[in-house]
Coordinates of C-alpha atoms and ligand atoms in Angstrom, one line a residue:
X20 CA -8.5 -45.3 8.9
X21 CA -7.4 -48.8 9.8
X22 CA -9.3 -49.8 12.9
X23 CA -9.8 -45.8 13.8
X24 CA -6.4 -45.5 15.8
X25 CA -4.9 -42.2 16.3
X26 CA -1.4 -42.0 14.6
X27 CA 0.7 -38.8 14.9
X28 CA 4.0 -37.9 13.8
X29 CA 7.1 -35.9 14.4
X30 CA 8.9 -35.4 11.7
X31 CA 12.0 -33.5 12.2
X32 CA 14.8 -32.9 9.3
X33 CA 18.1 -34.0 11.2
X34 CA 19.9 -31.0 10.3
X35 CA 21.1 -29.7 13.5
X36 CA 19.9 -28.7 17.2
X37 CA 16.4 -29.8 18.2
X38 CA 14.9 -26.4 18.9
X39 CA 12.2 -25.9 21.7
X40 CA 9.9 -25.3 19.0
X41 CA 10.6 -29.1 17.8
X42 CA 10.2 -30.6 21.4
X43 CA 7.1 -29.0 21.7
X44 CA 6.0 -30.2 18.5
X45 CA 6.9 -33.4 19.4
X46 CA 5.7 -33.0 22.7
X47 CA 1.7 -32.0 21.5
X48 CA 1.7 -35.0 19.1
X49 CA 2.6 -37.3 21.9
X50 CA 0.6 -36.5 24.8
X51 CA -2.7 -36.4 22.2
X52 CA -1.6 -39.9 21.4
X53 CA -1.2 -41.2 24.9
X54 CA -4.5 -39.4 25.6
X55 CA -6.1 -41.0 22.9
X56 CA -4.4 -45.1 23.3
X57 CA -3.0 -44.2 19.9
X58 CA 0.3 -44.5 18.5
X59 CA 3.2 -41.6 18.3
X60 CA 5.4 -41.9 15.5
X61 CA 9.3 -40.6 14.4
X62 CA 9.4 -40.3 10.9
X63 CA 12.8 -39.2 10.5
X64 CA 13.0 -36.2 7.1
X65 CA 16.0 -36.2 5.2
X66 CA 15.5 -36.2 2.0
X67 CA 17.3 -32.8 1.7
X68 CA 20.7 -34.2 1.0
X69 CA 22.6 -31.1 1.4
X70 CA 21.4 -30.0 4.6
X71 CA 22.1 -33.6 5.7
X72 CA 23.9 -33.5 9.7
X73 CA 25.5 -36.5 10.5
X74 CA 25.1 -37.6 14.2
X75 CA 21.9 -35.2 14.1
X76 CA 19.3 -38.2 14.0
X77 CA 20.7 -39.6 17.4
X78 CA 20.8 -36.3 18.8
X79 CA 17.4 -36.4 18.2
X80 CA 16.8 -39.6 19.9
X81 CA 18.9 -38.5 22.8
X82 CA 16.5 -35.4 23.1
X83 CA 13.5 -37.9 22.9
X84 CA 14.5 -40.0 25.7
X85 CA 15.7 -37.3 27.7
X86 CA 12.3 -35.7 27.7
X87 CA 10.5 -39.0 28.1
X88 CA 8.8 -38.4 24.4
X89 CA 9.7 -41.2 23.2
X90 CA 8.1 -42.8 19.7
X91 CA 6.3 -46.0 19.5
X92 CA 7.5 -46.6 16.3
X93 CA 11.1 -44.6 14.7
X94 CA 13.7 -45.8 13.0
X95 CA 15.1 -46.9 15.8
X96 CA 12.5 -49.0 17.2
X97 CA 10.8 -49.9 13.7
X98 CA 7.2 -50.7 13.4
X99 CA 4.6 -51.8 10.7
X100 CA 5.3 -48.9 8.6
X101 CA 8.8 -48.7 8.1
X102 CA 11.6 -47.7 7.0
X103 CA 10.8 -44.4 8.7
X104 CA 13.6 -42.8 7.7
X105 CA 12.7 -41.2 4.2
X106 CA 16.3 -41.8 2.1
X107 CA 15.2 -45.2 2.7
X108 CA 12.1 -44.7 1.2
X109 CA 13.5 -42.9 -2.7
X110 CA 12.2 -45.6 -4.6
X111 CA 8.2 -45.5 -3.6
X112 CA 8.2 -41.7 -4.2
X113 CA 9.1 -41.2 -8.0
X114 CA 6.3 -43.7 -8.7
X115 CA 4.0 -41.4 -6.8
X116 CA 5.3 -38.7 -8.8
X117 CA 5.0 -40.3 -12.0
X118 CA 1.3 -41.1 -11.4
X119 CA 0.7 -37.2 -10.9
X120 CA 2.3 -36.5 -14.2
X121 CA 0.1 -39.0 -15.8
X122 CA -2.6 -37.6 -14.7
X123 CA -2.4 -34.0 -15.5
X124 CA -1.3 -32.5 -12.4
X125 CA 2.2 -32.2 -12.1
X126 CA 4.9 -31.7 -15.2
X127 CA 8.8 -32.2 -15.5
X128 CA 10.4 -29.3 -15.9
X129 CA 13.9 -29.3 -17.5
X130 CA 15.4 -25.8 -16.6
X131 CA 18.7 -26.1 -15.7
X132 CA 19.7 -23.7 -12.3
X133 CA 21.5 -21.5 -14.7
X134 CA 18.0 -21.0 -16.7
X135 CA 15.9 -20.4 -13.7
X136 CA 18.6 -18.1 -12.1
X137 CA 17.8 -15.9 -15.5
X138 CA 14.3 -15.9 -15.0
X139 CA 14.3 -15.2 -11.6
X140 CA 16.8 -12.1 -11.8
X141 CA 14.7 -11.1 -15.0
X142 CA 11.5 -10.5 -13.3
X143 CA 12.7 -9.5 -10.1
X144 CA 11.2 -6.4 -9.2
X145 CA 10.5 -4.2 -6.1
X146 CA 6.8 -5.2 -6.3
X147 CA 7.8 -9.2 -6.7
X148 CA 11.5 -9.5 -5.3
X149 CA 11.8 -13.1 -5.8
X150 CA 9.8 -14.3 -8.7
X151 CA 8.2 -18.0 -8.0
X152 CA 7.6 -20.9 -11.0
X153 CA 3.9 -20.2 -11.4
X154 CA 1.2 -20.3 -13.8
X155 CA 2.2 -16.6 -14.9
X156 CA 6.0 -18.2 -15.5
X157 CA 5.4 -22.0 -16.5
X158 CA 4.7 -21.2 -20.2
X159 CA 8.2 -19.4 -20.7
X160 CA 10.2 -22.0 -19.2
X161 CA 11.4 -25.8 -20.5
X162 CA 8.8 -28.0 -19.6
X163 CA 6.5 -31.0 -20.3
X164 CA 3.6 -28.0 -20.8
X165 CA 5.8 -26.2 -23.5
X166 CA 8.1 -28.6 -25.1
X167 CA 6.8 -30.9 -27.9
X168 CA 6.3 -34.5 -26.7
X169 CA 8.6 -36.1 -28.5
X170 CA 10.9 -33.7 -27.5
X171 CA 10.1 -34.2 -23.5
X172 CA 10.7 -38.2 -24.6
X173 CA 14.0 -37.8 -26.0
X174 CA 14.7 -35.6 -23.2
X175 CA 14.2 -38.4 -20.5
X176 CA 15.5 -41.0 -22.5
X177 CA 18.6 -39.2 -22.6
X178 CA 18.2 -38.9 -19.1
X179 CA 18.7 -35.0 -18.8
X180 CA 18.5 -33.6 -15.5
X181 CA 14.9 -32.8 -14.6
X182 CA 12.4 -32.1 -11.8
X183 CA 8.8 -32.7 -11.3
X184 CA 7.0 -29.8 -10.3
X185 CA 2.9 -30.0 -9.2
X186 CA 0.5 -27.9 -11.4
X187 CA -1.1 -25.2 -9.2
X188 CA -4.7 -24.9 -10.5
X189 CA -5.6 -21.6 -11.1
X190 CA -8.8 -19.8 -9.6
X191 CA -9.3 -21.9 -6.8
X192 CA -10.0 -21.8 -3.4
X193 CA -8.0 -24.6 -1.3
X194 CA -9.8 -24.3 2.2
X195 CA -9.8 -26.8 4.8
X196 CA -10.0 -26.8 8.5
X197 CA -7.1 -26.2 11.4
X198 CA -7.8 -27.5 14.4
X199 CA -5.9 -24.4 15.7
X200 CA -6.7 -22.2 13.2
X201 CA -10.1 -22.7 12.0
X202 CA -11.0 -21.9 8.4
X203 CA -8.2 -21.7 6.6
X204 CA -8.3 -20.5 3.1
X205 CA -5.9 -19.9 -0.3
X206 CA -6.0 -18.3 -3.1
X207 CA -4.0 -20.8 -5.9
X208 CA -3.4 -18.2 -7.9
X209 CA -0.3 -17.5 -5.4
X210 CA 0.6 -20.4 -5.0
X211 CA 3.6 -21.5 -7.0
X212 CA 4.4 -25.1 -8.9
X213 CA 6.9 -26.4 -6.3
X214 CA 9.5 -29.0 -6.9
X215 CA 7.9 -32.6 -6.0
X216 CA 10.6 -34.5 -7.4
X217 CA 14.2 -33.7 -7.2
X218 CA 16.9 -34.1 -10.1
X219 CA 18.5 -36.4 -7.8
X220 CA 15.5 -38.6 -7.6
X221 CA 15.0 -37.5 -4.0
X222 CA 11.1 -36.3 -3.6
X223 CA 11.2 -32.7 -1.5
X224 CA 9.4 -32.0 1.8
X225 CA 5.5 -31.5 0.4
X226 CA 5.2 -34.9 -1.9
X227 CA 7.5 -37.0 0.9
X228 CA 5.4 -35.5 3.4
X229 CA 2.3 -36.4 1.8
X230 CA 2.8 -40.2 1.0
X231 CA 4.3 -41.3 4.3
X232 CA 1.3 -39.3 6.3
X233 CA -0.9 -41.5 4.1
X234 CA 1.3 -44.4 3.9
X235 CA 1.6 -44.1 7.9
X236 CA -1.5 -44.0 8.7
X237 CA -1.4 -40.8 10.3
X238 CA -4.9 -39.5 11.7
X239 CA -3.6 -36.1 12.9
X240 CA -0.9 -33.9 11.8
X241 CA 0.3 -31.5 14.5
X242 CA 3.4 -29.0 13.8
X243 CA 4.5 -25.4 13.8
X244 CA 2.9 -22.4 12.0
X245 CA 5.7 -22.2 9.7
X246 CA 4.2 -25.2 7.3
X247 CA 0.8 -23.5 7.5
X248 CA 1.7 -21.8 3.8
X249 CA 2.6 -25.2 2.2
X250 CA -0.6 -26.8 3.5
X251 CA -2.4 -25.9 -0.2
X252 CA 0.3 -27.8 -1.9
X253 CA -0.4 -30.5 0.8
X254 CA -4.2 -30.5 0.2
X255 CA -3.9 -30.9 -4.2
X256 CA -1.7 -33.8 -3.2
X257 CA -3.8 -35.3 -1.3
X258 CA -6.6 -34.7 -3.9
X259 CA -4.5 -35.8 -6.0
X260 CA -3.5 -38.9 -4.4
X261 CA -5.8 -40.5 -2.3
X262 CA -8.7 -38.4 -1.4
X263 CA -8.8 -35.4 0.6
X264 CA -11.6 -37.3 2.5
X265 CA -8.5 -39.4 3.8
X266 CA -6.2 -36.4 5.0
X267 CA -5.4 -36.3 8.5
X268 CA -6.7 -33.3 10.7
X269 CA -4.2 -30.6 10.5
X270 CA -3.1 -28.7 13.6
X271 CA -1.0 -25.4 13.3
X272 CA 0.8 -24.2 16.6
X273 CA 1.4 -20.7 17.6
X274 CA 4.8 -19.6 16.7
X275 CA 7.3 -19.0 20.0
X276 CA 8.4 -15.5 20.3
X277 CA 11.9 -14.9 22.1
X278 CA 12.8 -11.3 23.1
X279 CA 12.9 -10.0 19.7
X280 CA 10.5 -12.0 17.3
X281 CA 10.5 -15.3 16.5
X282 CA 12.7 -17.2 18.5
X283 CA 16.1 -18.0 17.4
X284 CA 19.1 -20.1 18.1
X285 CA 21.1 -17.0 17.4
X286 CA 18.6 -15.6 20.7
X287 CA 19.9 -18.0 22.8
X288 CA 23.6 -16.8 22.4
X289 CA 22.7 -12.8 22.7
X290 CA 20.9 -13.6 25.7
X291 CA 22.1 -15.9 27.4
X292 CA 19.6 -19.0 27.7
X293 CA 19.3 -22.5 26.3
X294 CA 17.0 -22.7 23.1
X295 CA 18.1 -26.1 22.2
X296 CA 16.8 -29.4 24.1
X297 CA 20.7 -31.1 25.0
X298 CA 23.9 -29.4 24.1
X299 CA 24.7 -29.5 20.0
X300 CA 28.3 -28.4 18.8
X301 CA 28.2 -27.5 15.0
X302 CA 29.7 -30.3 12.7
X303 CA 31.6 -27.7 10.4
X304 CA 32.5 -24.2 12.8
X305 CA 32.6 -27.1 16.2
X306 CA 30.7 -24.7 17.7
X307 CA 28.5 -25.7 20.9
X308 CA 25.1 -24.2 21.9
X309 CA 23.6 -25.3 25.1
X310 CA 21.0 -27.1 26.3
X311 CA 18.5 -27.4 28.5
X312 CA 19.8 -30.4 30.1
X313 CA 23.2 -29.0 30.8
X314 CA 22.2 -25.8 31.6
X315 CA 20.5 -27.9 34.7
X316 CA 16.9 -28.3 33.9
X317 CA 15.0 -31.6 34.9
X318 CA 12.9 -33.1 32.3
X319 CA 9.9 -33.2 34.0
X320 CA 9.9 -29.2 34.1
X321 CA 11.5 -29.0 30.8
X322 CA 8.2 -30.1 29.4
X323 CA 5.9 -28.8 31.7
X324 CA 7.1 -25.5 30.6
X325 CA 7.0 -26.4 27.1
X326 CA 3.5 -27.5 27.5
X327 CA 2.4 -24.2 28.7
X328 CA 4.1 -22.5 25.6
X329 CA 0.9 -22.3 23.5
X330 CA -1.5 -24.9 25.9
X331 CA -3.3 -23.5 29.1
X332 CA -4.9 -25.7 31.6
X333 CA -7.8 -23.4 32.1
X334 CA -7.1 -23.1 35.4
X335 CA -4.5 -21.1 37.8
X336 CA -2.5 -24.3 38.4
X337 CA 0.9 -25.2 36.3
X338 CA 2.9 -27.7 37.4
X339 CA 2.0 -30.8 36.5
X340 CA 3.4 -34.2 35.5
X341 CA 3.5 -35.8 32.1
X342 CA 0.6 -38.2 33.2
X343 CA -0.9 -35.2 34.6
X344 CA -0.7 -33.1 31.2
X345 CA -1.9 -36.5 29.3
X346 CA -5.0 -36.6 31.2
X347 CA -5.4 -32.9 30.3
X348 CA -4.1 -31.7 27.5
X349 CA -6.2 -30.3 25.2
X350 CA -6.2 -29.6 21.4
X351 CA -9.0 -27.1 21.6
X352 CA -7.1 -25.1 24.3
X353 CA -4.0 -24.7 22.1
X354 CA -3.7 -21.1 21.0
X355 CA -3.7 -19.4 17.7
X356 CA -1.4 -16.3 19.0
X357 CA 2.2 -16.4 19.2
X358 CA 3.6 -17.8 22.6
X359 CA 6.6 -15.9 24.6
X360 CA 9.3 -17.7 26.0
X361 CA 10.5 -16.4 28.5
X362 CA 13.7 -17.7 30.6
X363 CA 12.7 -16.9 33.8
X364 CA 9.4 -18.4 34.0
X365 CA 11.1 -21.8 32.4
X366 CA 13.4 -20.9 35.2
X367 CA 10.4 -20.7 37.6
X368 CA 9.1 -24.1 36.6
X369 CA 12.4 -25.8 37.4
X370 CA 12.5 -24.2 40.5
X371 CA 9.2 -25.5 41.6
X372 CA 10.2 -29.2 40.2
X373 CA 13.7 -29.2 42.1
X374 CA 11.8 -28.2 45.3
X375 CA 8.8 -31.0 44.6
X376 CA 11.2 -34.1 43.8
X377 CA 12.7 -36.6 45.9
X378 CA 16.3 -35.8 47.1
X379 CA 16.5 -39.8 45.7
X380 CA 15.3 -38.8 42.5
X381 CA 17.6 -36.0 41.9
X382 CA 20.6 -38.1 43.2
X383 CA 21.7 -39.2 39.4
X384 CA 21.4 -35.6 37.2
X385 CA 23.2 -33.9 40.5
X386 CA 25.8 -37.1 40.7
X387 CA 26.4 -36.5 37.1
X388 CA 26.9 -32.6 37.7
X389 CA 29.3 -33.6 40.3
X390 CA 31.7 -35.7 38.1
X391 CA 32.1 -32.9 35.6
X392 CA 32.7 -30.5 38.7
X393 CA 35.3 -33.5 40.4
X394 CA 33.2 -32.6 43.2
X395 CA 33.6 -36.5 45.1
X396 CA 29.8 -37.3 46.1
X397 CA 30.6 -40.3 49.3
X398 CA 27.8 -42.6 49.5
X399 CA 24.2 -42.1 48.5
X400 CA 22.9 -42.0 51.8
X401 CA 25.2 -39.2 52.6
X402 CA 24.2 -37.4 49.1
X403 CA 20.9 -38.2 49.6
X404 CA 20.7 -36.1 52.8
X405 CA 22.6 -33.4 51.2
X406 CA 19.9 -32.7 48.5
X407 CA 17.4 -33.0 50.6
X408 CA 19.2 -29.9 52.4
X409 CA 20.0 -27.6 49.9
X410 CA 17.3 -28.7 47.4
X411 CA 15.2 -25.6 47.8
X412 CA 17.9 -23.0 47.0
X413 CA 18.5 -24.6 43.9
X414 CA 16.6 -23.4 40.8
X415 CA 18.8 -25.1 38.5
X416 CA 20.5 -28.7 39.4
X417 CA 24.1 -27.2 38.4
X418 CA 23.4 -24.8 41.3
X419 CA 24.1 -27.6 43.3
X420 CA 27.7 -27.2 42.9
X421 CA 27.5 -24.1 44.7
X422 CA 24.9 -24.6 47.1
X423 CA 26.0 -28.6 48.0
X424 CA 29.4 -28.8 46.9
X425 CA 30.6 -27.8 50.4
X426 CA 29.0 -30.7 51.9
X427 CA 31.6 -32.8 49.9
X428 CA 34.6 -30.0 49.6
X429 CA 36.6 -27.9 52.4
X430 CA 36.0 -24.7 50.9
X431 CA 39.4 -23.2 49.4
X432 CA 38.4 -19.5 50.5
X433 CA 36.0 -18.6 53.1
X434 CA 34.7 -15.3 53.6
X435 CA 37.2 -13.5 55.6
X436 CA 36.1 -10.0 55.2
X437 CA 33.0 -10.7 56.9
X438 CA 34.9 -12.5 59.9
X439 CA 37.5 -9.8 59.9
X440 CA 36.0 -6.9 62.1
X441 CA 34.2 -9.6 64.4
X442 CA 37.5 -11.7 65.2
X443 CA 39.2 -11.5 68.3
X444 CA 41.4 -13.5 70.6
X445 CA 38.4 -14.6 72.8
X446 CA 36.9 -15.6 69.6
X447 CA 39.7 -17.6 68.4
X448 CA 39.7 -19.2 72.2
X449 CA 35.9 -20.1 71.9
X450 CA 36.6 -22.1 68.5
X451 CA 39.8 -23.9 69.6
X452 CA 37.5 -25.2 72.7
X453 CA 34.8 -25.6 70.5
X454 CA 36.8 -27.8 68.2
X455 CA 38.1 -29.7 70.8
X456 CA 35.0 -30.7 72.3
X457 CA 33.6 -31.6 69.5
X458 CA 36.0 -34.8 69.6
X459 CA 33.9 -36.5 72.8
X460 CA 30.5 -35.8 70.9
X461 CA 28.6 -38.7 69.1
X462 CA 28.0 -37.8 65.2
X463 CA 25.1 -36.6 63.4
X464 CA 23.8 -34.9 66.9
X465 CA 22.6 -31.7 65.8
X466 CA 20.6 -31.0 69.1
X467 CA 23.5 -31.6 71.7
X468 CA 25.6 -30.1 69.3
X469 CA 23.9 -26.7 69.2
X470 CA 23.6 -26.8 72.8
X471 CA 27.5 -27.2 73.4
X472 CA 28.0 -24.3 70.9
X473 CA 25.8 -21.9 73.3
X474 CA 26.8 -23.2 76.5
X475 CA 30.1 -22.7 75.8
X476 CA 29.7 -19.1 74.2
X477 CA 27.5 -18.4 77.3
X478 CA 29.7 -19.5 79.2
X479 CA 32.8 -17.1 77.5
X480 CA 30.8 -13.9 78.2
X481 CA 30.0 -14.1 74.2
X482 CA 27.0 -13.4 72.1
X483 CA 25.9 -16.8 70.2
X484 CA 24.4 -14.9 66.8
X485 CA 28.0 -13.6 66.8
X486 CA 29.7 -16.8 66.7
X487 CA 27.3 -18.8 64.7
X488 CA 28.0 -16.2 61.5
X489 CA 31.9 -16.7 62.0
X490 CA 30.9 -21.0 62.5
X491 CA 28.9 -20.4 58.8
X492 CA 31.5 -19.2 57.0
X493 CA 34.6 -21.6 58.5
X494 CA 32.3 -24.2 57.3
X495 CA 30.4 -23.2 54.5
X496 CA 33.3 -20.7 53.3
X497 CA 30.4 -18.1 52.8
X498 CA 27.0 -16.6 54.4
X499 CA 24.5 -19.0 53.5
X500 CA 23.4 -22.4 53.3
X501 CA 20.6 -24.4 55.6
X502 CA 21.0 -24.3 59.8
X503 CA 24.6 -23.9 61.0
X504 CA 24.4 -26.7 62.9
X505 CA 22.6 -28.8 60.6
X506 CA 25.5 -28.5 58.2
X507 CA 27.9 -29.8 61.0
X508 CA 26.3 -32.4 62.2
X509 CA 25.8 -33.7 59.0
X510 CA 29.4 -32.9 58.2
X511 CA 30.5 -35.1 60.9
X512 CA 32.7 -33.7 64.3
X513 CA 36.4 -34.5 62.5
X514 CA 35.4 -32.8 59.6
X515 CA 33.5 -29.6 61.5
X516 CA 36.6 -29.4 63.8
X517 CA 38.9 -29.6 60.5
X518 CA 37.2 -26.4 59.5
X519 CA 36.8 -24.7 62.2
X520 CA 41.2 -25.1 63.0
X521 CA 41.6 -24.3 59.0
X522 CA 39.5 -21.1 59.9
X523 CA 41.3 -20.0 62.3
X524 CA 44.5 -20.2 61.4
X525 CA 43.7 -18.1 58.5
X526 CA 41.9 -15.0 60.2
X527 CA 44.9 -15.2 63.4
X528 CA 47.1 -15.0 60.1
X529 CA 45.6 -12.3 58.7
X530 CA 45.8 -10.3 61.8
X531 CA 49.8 -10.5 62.0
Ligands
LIG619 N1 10.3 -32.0 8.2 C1 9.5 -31.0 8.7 C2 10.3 -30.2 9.7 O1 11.5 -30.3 9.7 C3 8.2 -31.5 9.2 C4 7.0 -30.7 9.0 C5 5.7 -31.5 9.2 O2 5.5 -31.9 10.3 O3 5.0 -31.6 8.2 O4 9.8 -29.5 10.6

């Protein structure tokens, strides 16, 4: 490889949500490139027409930058290797595929959908319940291998609809070595003669795949499980091609288990968590599935979970920071079994980040949760202090709204039930002097505040812990939140004595 630099890929098909799965395929690829001064590549996949999504390529760049994953070289950004978008790329495939047929080791096969429909429902059996185009089935079908040459000629010079499909050896044993998995080995005999090149001149998945790894430069090929069966057909082509000698290492990760097997979009609905990276709404049915990011999650733990799904430090610490897990992440300590997901550990980790940032830091995401609440936020230094306050009983930033909002909001409701059996006339007395004190006090005095409070309670004959419950919910609207008197001294006299006359208008009402 061209002066030995590491060049990985993500190569997603924009056909939808990004999936965890994805992220942490992209994820692995980039942090072994940082880790290694190497390069980290976006080869966007969509040479599948039909399953084309429009708007889902930006989504996927959204999701990048949201994570902080984002490619050195993309479509977007471009790079010596471009276009790296495949559609863009049709014409330098078909000659690829052309060289294979010349060379004995893929055909064109001219079975219309009708004809392969036939031979499918023909030899469908219980044993073998959906029949493949293989070596058993090539011979029967129309084909450069059983058609007469000048047949196959006339046939592409009247430009009939064909394919190219590779020719699966037989008896052979296509072995190579995961870098998750080991040995790896196949049996060609079950391997069938996929499509390389579509009718529509579009090459499929394995010969697209193939080139641009080669054409790319790509030293290492990182991505989920589920490809682990097409590697055979990935490994002739390269034989094929340009040398298996010249193949980049292949890396498999563990699939992600949800509840019930393998995790599923359709998981996230029936139970109620995010599986996709940022919200997606279906381009057909408009329908939305959350994401991470809205469901509240900060990037930083998004993918320090996600790192752990399948990746272990090897030691009993787990939060770390992306230049933390670049420094350690390790390809050898990826495992070969299936990794759980499970929400309330990702929960856990955003939890943990929350408490750990800056209040400054969090001041944008929580700003931005605010604006869709019409929560006003005042001025940063005001919002600043706020998070800073309520930041460790937040596990998730739209928890904010509840456990800040107040901060920025007269509560509607307050908790009257609670005051109810505690509320008397000396009571009411106690918070009408209160409040009016309160008008002679500097701001922001918490001390000489709480003093005042339990002076003047003292001095009523009444117990402070009484009143200090009744204070929390006139200006919190319920039982909880940081120090009573932390929250009015922060919300400023002329707003705590707001509340407090607001409070006791309603519980002297309720007793009428
Ligand atoms: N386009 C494939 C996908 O959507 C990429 C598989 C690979 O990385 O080889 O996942």
């Amino acid at each position: 490889m061209a002066n030995n630099q590491i060049r990985v890929r993500f190569a997603p098909s924009p056909t939808g949500g990004l999936h965890l799965g994805g992220v942490r395929t992209a994820l692995y690829n980039y942090l072994f490139a940082r880790q290694h001064g190497g390069k980290f590549i976006l080869r966007i996949e969509d040479t599948d027409q039909s399953r084309f999504v429009e708007g889902a390529e930006d989504y996927i760049n959204n999701c990048l930058k949201w994570c902080g994953i984002e490619p050195d070289e993309s479509p977007e950004k471009g790079g010596e290797y471009g276009p790296y978008r495949q559609s863009e790329r049709k014409p330098l495939y078909a000659e690829f595929a052309r060289k294979l047929v010349e060379s004995g080791h893929a055909y064109y096969a001219f079975d219309t959908p009708k004809e392969l429909e036939e031979m499918r429902n023909s030899l469908k059996s219980d044993a073998n319940p959906s029949p493949q185009y293989d070596q058993q089935i090539r011979g029967k079908m129309k084909n450069s291998l059983t058609l007469p040459a000048e047949e196959v000629d006339r046939l592409l010079k009247d430009q009939t609809p064909h394919v190219i499909r590779i020719l699966i050896p037989p008896n052979e044993t296509i072995q190579f070595t995961d870098l998750i998995h080991g040995e790896v080995s196949f049996d060609s005999n079950i391997v069938d003669d996929k499509v390389l090149l579509k009718a529509d001149g579009m090459p499929t998945y394995h010969l697209a795949v193939v080139i641009d790894d080669h054409l790319m430069q790509i030293t290492h090929a990182f991505r989920g499980e589920e490809w682990l069966s097409s590697t055979p057909v990935h490994i002739l082509l390269w034989k094929y091609l340009f040398g298996v000698e010249n193949m980049p290492a292949w890396g498999h990760l563990p699939l992600i288990l949800g509840p019930n097997g393998k995790l599923s979009k359709r998981d996230g609905a029936k139970y109620g968590f995010p599986v996709f990276a940022m919200n997606w709404a279906d381009h057909v049915s408009g329908e939305l599935t959350e994401g991470f990011k809205e469901r509240g999650f900060l990037p930083a733990a998004f993918i320090n979970m996600l790192a752990f799904l399948g990746w272990n430090a090897g030691t009993a610490q787990e939060i770390f920071s992306k230049e933390e897990l670049v420094k350690l992440f390790s390809i050898e300590r990826v495992h070969k079994a299936a990794a759980k997901f499970d929400f309330e550990k990702a929960k856990w980790f955003n939890q943990e980040w929350i408490k750990r940032s800056n209040a400054a830091d969090l001041m944008e995401p929580v700003k931005k949760i605010f604006d869709l609440h019409h929560i006003p936020t005042f001025t940063d230094e005001y919002l600043e202090t706020v998070i800073s306050l309520t930041k460790e009983r937040c596990t998730l930033l739209t928890d904010f709204v509840l456990q800040a909002g107040y901060f920025f909001q007269t509560p509607r409701a307050i908790d009257e039930l609670s005051i109810k059996p505690k509320w008397s006339d000396e009571k009411s007395l106690f918070f009408t002097h209160f409040a009016s004190a309160l008008e002679g006090l500097p701001d922001n005095n918490h001390d000489t505040l709480e003093h005042l409070f339990k002076e003047m309670a003292t001095q009523q004959g009444i117990k402070p812990g009484e009143l200090q419950m009744i204070f929390r919910i006139m200006l919190v609207g319920e039982k909880m939140g940081p120090g009573v008197f932390t929250i009015a001294s922060t919300l400023g006299n002329t707003e705590t004595a707001k509340r407090i006359h607001y409070g006791i208008e309603i519980m002297n009402a309720l007793r009428k």
